[in-house]
XYZ file of C-alpha atoms in Angstrom:
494
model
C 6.036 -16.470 26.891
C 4.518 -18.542 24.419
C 2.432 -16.237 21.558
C 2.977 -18.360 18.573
C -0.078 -20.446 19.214
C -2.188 -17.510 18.405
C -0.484 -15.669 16.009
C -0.506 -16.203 12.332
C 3.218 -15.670 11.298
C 3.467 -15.048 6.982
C 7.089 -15.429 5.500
C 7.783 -14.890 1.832
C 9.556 -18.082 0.539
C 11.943 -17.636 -2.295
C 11.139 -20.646 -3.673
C 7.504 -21.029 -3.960
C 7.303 -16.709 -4.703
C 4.531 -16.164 -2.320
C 3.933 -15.555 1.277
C 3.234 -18.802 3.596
C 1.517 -19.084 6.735
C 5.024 -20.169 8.895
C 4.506 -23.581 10.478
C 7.836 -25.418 11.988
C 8.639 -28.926 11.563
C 8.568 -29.270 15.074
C 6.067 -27.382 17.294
C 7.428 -24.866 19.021
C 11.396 -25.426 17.332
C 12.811 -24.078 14.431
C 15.955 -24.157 12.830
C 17.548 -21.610 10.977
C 20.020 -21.196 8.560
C 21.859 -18.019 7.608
C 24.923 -17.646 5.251
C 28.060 -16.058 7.308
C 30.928 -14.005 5.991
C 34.465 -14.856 4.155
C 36.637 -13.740 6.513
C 39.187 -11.698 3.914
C 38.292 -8.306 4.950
C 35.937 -6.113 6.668
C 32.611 -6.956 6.773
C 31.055 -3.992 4.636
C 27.807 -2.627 5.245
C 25.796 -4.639 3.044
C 26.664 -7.867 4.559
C 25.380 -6.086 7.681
C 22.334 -5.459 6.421
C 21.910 -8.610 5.626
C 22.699 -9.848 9.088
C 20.380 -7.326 10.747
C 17.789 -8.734 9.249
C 18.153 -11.738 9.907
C 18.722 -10.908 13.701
C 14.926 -9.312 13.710
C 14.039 -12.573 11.979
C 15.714 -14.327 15.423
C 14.674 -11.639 17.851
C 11.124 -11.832 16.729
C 11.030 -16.090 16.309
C 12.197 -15.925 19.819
C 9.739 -13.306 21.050
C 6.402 -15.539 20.168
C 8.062 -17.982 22.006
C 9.789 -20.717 19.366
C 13.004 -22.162 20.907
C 15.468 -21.166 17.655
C 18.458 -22.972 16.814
C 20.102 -20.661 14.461
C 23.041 -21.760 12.717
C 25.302 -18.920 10.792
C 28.654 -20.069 9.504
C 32.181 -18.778 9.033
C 33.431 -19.637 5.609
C 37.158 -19.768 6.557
C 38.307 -22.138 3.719
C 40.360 -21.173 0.722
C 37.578 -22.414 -2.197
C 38.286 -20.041 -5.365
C 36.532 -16.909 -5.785
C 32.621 -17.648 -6.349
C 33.714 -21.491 -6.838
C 35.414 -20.820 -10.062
C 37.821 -23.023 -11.487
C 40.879 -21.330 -11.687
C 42.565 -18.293 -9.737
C 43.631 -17.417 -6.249
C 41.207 -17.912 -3.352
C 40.557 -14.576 -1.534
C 42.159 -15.543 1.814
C 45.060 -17.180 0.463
C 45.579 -14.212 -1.790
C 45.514 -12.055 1.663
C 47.698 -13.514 3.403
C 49.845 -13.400 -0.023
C 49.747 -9.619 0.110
C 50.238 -9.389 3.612
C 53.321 -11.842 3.968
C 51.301 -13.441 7.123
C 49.635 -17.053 7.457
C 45.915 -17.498 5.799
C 44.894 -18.124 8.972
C 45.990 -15.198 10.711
C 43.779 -13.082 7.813
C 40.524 -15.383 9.244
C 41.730 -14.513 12.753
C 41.734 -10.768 12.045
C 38.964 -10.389 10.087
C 36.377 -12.963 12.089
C 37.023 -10.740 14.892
C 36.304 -7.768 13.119
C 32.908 -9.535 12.304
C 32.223 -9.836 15.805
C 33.045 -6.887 16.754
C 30.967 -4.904 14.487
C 27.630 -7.143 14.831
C 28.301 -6.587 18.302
C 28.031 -2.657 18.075
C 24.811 -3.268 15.637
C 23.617 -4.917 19.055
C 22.888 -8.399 17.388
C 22.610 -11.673 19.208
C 25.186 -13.849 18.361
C 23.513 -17.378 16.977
C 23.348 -20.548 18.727
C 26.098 -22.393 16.234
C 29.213 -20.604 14.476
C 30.430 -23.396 12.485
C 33.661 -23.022 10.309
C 33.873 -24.492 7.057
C 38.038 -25.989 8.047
C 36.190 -27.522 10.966
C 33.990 -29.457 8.956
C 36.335 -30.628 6.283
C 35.376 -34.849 7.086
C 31.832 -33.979 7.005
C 32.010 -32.545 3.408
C 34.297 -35.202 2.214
C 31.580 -37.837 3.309
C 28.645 -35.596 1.391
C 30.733 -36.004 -1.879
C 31.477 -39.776 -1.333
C 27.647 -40.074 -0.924
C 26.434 -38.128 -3.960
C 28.971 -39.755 -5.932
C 27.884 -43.085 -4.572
C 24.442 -42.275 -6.256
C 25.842 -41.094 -9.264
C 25.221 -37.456 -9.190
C 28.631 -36.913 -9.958
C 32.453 -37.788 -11.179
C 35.916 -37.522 -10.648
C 38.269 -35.591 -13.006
C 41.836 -35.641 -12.161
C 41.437 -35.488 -8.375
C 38.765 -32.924 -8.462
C 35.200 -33.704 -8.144
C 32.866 -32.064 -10.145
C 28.413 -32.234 -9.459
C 27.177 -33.414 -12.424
C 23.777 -30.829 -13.410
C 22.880 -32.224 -16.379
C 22.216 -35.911 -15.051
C 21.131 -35.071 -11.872
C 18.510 -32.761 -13.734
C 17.032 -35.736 -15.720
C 15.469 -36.856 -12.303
C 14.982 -33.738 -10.166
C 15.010 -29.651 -11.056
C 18.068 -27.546 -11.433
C 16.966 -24.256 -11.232
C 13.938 -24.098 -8.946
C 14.902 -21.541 -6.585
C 16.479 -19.052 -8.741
C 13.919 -19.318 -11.992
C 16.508 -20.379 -14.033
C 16.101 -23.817 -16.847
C 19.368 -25.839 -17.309
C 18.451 -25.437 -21.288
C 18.988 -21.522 -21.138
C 22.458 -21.815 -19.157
C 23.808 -24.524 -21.843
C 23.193 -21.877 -24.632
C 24.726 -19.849 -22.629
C 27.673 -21.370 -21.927
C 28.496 -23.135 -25.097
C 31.429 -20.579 -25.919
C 33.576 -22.313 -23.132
C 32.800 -25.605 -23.203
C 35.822 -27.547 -24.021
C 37.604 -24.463 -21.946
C 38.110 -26.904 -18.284
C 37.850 -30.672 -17.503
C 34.659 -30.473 -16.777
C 32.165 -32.680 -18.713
C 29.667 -29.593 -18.524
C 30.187 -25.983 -17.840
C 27.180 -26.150 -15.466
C 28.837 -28.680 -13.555
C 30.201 -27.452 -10.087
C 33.250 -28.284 -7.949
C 32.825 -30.103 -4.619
C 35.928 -30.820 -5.011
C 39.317 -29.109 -5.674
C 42.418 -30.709 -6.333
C 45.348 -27.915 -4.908
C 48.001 -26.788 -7.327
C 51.404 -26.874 -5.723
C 51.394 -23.377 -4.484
C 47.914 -23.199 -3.042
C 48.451 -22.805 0.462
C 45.012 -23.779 1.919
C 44.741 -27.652 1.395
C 43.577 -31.247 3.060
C 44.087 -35.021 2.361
C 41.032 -36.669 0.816
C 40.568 -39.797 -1.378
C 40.571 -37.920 -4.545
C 43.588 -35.936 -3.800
C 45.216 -32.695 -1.405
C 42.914 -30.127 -2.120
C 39.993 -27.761 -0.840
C 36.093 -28.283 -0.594
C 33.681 -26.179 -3.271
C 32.266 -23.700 -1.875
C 28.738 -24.646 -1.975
C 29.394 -27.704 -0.425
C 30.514 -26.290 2.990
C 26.559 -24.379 3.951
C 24.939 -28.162 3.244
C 27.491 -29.857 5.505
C 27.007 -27.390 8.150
C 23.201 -26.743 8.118
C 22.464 -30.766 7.404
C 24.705 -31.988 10.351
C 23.192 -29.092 13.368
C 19.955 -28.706 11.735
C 18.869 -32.107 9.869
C 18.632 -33.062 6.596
C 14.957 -31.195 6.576
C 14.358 -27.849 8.361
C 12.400 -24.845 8.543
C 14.380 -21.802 7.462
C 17.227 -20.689 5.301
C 18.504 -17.549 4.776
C 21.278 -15.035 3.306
C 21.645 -12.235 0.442
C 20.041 -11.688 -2.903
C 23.230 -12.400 -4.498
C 23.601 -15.720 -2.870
C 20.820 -17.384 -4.520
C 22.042 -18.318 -7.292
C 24.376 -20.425 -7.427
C 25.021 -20.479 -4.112
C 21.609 -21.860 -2.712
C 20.973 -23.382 -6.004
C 23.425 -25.630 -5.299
C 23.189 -26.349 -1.961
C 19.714 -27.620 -2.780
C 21.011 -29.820 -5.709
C 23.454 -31.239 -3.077
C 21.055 -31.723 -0.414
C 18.479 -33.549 -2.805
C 21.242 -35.544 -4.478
C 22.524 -36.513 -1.250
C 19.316 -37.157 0.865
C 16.638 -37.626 -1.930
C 14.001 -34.468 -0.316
C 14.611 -31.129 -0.356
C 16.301 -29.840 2.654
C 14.633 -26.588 3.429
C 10.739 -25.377 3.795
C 11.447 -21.947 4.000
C 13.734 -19.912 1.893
C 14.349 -16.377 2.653
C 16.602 -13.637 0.852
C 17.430 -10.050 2.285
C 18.068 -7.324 -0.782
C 20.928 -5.429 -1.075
C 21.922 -1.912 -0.087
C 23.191 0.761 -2.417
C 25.043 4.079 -1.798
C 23.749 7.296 -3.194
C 21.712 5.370 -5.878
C 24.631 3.207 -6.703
C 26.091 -0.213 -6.413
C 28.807 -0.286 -3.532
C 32.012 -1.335 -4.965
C 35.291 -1.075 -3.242
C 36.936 -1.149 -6.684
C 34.929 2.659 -7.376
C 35.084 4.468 -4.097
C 31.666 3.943 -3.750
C 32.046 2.257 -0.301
C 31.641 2.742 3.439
C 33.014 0.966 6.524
C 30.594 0.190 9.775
C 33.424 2.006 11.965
C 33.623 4.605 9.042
C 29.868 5.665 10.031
C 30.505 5.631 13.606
C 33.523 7.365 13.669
C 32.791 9.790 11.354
C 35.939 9.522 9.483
C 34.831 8.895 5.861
C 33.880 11.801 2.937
C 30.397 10.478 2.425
C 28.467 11.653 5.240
C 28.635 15.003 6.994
C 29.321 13.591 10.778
C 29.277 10.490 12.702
C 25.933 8.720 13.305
C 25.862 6.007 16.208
C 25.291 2.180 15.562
C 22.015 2.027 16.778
C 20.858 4.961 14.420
C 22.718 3.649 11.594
C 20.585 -0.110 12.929
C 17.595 2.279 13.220
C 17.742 3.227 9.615
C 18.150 -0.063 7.669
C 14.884 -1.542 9.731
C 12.963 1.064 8.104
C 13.050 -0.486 4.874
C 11.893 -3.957 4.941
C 14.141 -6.743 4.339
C 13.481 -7.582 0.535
C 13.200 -4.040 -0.603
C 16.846 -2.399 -2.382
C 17.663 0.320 0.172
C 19.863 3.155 -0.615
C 22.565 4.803 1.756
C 22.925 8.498 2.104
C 23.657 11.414 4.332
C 20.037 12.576 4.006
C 18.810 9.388 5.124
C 21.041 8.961 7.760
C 19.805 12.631 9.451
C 16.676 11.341 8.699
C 17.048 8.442 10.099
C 18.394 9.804 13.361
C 16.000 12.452 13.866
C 13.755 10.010 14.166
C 15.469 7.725 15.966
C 15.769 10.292 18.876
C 11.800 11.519 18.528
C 11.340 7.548 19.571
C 13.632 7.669 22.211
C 12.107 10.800 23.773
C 8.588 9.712 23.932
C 10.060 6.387 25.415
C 11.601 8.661 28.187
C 7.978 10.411 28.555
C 6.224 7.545 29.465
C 8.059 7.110 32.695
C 6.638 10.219 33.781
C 2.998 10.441 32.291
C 0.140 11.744 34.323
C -2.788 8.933 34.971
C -5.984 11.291 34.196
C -8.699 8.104 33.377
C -10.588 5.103 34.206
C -10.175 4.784 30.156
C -8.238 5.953 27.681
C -8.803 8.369 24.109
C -6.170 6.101 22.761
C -6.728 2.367 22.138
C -3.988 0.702 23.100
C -4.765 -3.172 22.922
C -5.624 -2.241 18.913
C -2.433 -0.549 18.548
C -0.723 -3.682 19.866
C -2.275 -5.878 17.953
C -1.334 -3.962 14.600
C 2.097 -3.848 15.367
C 2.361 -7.712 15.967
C 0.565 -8.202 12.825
C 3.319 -5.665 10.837
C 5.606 -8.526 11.967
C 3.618 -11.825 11.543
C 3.391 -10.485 7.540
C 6.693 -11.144 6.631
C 8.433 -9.640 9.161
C 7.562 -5.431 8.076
C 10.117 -3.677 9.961
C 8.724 -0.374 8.219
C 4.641 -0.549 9.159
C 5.975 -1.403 12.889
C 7.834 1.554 12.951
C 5.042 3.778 11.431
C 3.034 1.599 14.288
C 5.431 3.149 16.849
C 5.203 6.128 15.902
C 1.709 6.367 16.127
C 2.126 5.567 19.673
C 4.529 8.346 19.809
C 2.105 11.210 18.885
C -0.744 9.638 21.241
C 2.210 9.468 24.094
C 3.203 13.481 23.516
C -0.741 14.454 23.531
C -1.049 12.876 26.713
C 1.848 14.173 27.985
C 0.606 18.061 26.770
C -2.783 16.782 28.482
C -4.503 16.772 24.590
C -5.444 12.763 25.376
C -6.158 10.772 28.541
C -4.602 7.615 29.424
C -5.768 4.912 32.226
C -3.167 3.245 34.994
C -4.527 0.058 32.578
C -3.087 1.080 29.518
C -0.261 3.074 30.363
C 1.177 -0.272 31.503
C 0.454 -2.083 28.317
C 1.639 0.685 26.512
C 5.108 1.109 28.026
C 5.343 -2.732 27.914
C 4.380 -3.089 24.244
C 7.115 -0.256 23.719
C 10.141 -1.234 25.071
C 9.390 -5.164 23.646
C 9.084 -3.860 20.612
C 11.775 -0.900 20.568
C 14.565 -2.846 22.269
C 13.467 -6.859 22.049
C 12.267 -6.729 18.796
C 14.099 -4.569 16.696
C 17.210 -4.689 18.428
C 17.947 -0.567 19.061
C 19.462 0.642 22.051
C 18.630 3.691 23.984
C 21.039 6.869 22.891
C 21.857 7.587 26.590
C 22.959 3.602 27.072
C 25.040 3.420 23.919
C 26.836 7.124 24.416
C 27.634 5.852 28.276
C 28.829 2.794 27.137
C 31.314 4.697 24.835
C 32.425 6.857 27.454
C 33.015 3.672 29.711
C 35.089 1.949 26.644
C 37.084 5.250 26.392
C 37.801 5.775 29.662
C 39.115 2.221 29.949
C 41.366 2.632 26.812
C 42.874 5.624 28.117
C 43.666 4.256 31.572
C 45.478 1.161 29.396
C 47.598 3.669 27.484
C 48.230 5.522 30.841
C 49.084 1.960 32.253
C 51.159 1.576 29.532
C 53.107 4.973 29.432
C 54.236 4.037 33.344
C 55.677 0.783 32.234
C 57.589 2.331 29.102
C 59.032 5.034 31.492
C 59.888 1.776 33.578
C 61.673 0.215 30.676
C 58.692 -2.624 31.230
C 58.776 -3.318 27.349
C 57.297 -6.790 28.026
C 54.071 -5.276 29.614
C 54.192 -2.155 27.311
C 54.110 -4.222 23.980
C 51.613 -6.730 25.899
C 48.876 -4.067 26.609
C 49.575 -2.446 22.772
C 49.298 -6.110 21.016
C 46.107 -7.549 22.895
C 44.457 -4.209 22.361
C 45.121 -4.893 18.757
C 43.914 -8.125 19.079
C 40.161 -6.920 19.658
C 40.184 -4.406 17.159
C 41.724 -1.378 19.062
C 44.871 -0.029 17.582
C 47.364 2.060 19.665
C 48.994 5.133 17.432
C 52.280 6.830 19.703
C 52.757 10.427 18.126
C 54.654 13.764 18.965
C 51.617 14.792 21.407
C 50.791 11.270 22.790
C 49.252 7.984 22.420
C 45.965 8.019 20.523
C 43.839 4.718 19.234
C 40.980 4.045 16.716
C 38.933 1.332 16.733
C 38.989 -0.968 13.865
């Protein structure tokens, strides 16, 4: 299906501040770019908000008919907290605490990634990239930049140099920021590292003996900067020019900052047209913050087992609620707005279950259902609004329960468009899945789990250790964890 030719899709670009009509550097292609995860710990629910979005971004680029490459990477590498230049990098540090190999932390935690998108019912993207799989690729970005003189070696690290390459091009153009305000800003440590300016940024890091996480280059053993990996990894499945780039608030600057100083210093143009930032979510009014309390776990929600919210609320309700809000607004987390949330959620669901059975009383119908369409696809072609194509659904929802109480009338026509328009949009669209489908997929999963630990119980009795400790470790492996107790075996799912 091919609707992009006559729709007029607006996306708010970071960079320019204003909405732009969307037009791909290819016809009918675009590429897409979204920031992934560290994999140190769980992903927390901000990150998936972030994510979400970004899947209705894909769901609804693939719905008008674009053929999207979408690239989201897996930042596995041990760069230094936010790219600093000292201290212990976060996966390193993990493993430290843990007494197991860095790698095993990446393992663990990219599969809790998975697993959790997968619940939230998001497509996976076309590309997963890791940054240690693209290690060459990065080394040949800095030996090109400092080819051109954008920037300098310092004791085997390699440092982007802002000032110089801001004589010729502009530092600050995505984030607002002048390089004049952060120098006055930063004078208090300059001196402090070998860097010739604070503003400068590592692309690369030369390893102190203990740092775990380290490869051979031609400046010394060390580790890639952080914002180096994202313009390795975008440029080399995307192109040095494409149409969409995406991630958090929080990741603009410096994050994207630099990735577009790289690009341009590397490549001489500016390597995205579109730049697009998701806000961030609060809870109860607040920053989330592991180091507070003031934090909640994906499986924490489902499960129920948490001391925020009064009972357990599924994925797709939990989905449900963050695509109320639309993308760039702050949205804030709370019980109320979870019960909210799913009251809704199931009021939707119910009047998609009534039009199945809807009574055909008309040659033509009270309610006008081609101008109801056509509103909801133009909530989306204006950057994307989640919240107006809900309100849009709903609309549909009190026409659908008059006709069904025999208040409206409904043609064999429209009834047809109608229930097409609502499952695309319900289920294609925004992603949700019906209540009945996830509830009988987690009685399926259940069921399985327990005939496993049944399995399991008969080869313990057996003295079958091997296949006992086999079924209990590759459960672990994909998140399900085994608990043997006084009354039986039990499990949770991480």
């Amino acid at each position: 299906m091919q609707l992009f030719e006559s729709n007029e899709l607006k996306i708010y670009n970071s960079l320019t501040g204003k909405k732009e009509i969307f037009k791909p550097i290819n016809e009918g292609h675009v590429g897409m770019y979204v920031c992934g995860p560290t994999v140190y710990s769980n992903v927390h629910l901000g990150n998936c908000r972030t994510f979400i979005s970004f899947d209705l971004v894909f769901r609804y680029l693939k719905h008008l008919g674009y053929k999207v490459r979408y690239v989201r990477n897996i930042t596995d590498a041990g760069h230094l907290e936010n790219d600093a230049d000292a201290g212990e990098d976060r996966i390193a540090k993990k493993a430290r605490l843990e007494q197991i190999e860095p790698m095993e932390v990446v393992q663990r935690y990219t599969v809790d990634f998975h697993n959790t998108l997968n619940k939230f019912n998001n497509l996976p993207p076309s590309i997963e990239p890791t940054a240690t799989g693209h290690i060459i690729e990065q080394i040949e970005i800095i030996k090109d930049i400092l080819e051109k003189g954008f920037a300098y070696e310092m004791n085997g690290s390699v440092y982007f140099d802002v000032i110089k390459f801001n004589k010729t091009n502009r530092y600050g153009k995505l984030s607002g920021r002048n390089v004049e305000d952060l120098i006055h800003n930063t004078r208090e440590t300059a001196g402090q590292t070998e860097k010739k300016n604070p503003q400068d940024f590592a692309l690369w890091k030369k390893a102190e003996p203990q740092h775990i996480m380290r490869w051979p280059s031609p400046w010394s053993d060390g580790f890639p900067g952080w914002h180096l990996e994202c313009t390795a990894m975008s440029t080399k499945y995307l192109g040095e020019h494409f149409d969409i780039h995406g991630g958090g608030m929080d990741l603009k600057f410096p994050h994207h900052e630099c990735e577009i100083a790289q690009n341009e210093a590397a490549t001489g143009q500016s390597p995205v047209n579109y730049w697009m930032h998701a806000n961030m979510l609060t809870l109860n009014g607040k920053k989330m913050a592991k180091s507070t309390g003031n934090n909640i776990l994906p499986n924490e929600i489902f499960s129920g087992d948490n001391n925020i919210l009064s009972k357990a609320f599924s994925p797709s309700v939990t989905r449900f609620f963050m695509l109320q809000a639309h993308y760039r607004s702050v949205l804030d987390f709370s019980n109320e707005a979870l019960l909210a949330s799913e009251k809704g959620f199931f009021r939707l669901m119910e009047a998609l279950g009534s039009l199945k059975s809807l009574a055909i009383s008309a040659s033509t119908s009270a309610f006008d259902v081609n101008s109801w369409k056509n509103e909801c696809y133009e909530a989306m072609n204006d950057d994307f609004n989640s919240p107006i194509l809900i309100a849009n659904l709903f609309e549909a929802v009190k026409h659908i329960n008059n006709i069904k109480e025999g208040k409206e009338t409904i043609s064999e026509n429209d009834l047809s468009l109608l229930s097409e328009a609502m499952n695309t949009f319900i289920f294609d669209v925004l992603g949700l899945v019906d209540a009945a489908t996830e509830e009988n997929d987690s009685d399926k999963l259940s069921s399985t789990i327990e005939l496993l630990i049944k399995l399991r119980a008969e080869a313990r009795a057996n003295k079958d250790f091997a296949t006992s400790d086999k079924i209990r470790d590759e459960l672990a492996e994909i998140g399900i964890q085994l608990k043997d107790g006084k009354e039986g075996t039990t499990f949770s799912i991480q």
